[in-house]
Amino acid sequence: MTDVCSVKRRYLALWFPLLPTDRLRIQEETTGGLPDTPRVLTAKIKGALRLCAVDGAAQALGVVPGMTLADARALHPGLIVADMDEDADRHWLQRLAEHCIGWSPRVAVAPPDGITLDIAGSEHLFGGEAGLAAQAEETFTAIGMNVRMAVASTAQGAQALARYARLPIMDERQALRGLPVFALGLENEATLALRRAGLKTIGDVASRAVASIAARFGADAVTALRRLLGEEHAPIDPLVQPEPLHFERRFAEPIAHQASIAACFLDLLRDAACALEDRGLGGRRFVLTLFRSDGARHRLAIETGLPTRDPAPVLRLFDERIGALVDPLDPGFGYDSISLFLPVTEPLAANQPTLDDSEKDTAALADLVDRLSTRLGPVSLCRLVPQDSHIPEQAQLALPAISARAPVHWPKSPEGEPPMRPLFLFDPPQQVEVIAQVPDGPPHRFRWQCKLHEVRLYEGPERIASEWWRRKGDEASGKGGLTRDYYRVEDVRGRRYWIFRHGLYDEKPDPRWYLHGLFA
């Protein structure tokens, strides 16, 4: 059997050997996680928690996939353990593949941890194959992904070389023949049968007759071998990139009447609604461009908080946008053409009305947010989004309401109980003078804004420790994190306050007190 390496096409294969743990580390670093702590991902297999993926730091400690979690912790008790999330890994790989479209229009995912690019015709834009590979490696290394890559004449060969070959590759043909039979990607039983027959490399299998390989190991082994060596073409399945929605009207004579312009715009919105419905999408951003006969352009853009394909609310938002312009639109001698572009779309399924009409309240709120954001500007209207943090001032984030997702449910106090946290917080907390019965006890009275408040009732303490993953870095810089003891107190006039002592006496000899919020 001979292998023929075609030169017509060239493929760049990217392999991310630590994709699950790299994804987890990158996501944790955005929330303040420790970057160098060994991480493992586990799943329950045959009644025991076993390691499915480990990072490089864990591998250096002798922790490998397949071990039980108990054995791994015996080697290193400080492991960060998380559940294996294959759906998150698939989504992450899809995002990485979409990023590669800037290097080639033909990009395909090679599950569970690979990407293949057809670089024929595009590699010269980046200084050749070596330049493109170097740019890809630099890009993914910068975001924290471990990556191996190889170039070959077939997609299967490129992936096999990236996963199993010793890099760099000087001779593609010899490198392919020297790969282990695991590179064929067959089932475990077929791979084991090949090895038991003494066929340990691709070259060993290629030296046998096709008929004998098919008879002993199945037709799949022959197909995989022929595709790997380039004797059988197997096209990649590239990511589908739908054409962006763009609609345009051109006029034989320029139009300047407001009624004619509005009618044309409404027709464009109706065309967009039909196209969006066919794709099951809704628009989030609409861009209207009016081309004047003298070459000037007027560009108007609006955004919606929820995807929509209903022309009526979009038309109202454009009316708001036009009304907010400092300089009104001047058609001059008229517009030659008008175009509508939808750069941002999202899936929009049919909505089932509820018996209590609660969806109408959501739609009304979204409509109000859209109109105010269009009239006042997106940064003028914000929405608080909860964050995963125990530190009160970091437990929420203010984002533009039109960009933030629909409101999520905030934690609620048990029914009949007063709220644990006040709605109003001081930023920063205001320092108060406190007299306590014992040094580490609750406040007995406190002075705030030159007024003395006698405490009648108190609840607490609610102890909130500093974030340990941040505290480690703070201690290294001489700023050590301090523990907070929060008290809900009520003075003799019935007013309720949220007060905390910043630091324990074994952390700081003279901890200070602060007023952080007021209860309604």
Short mmCIF file of C-alpha atoms in Angstrom, two decimals, residues 11 96 392 402:
data_model
loop_
_atom_site.label_atom_id
_atom_site.label_comp_id
_atom_site.label_asym_id
_atom_site.label_seq_id
_atom_site.Cartn_x
_atom_site.Cartn_y
_atom_site.Cartn_z
CA TYR A 11 -4.64 21.90 6.54
CA LEU A 96 -12.21 29.01 19.77
CA PRO A 392 -21.34 43.12 49.87
CA ILE A 402 -30.02 47.50 27.31
#
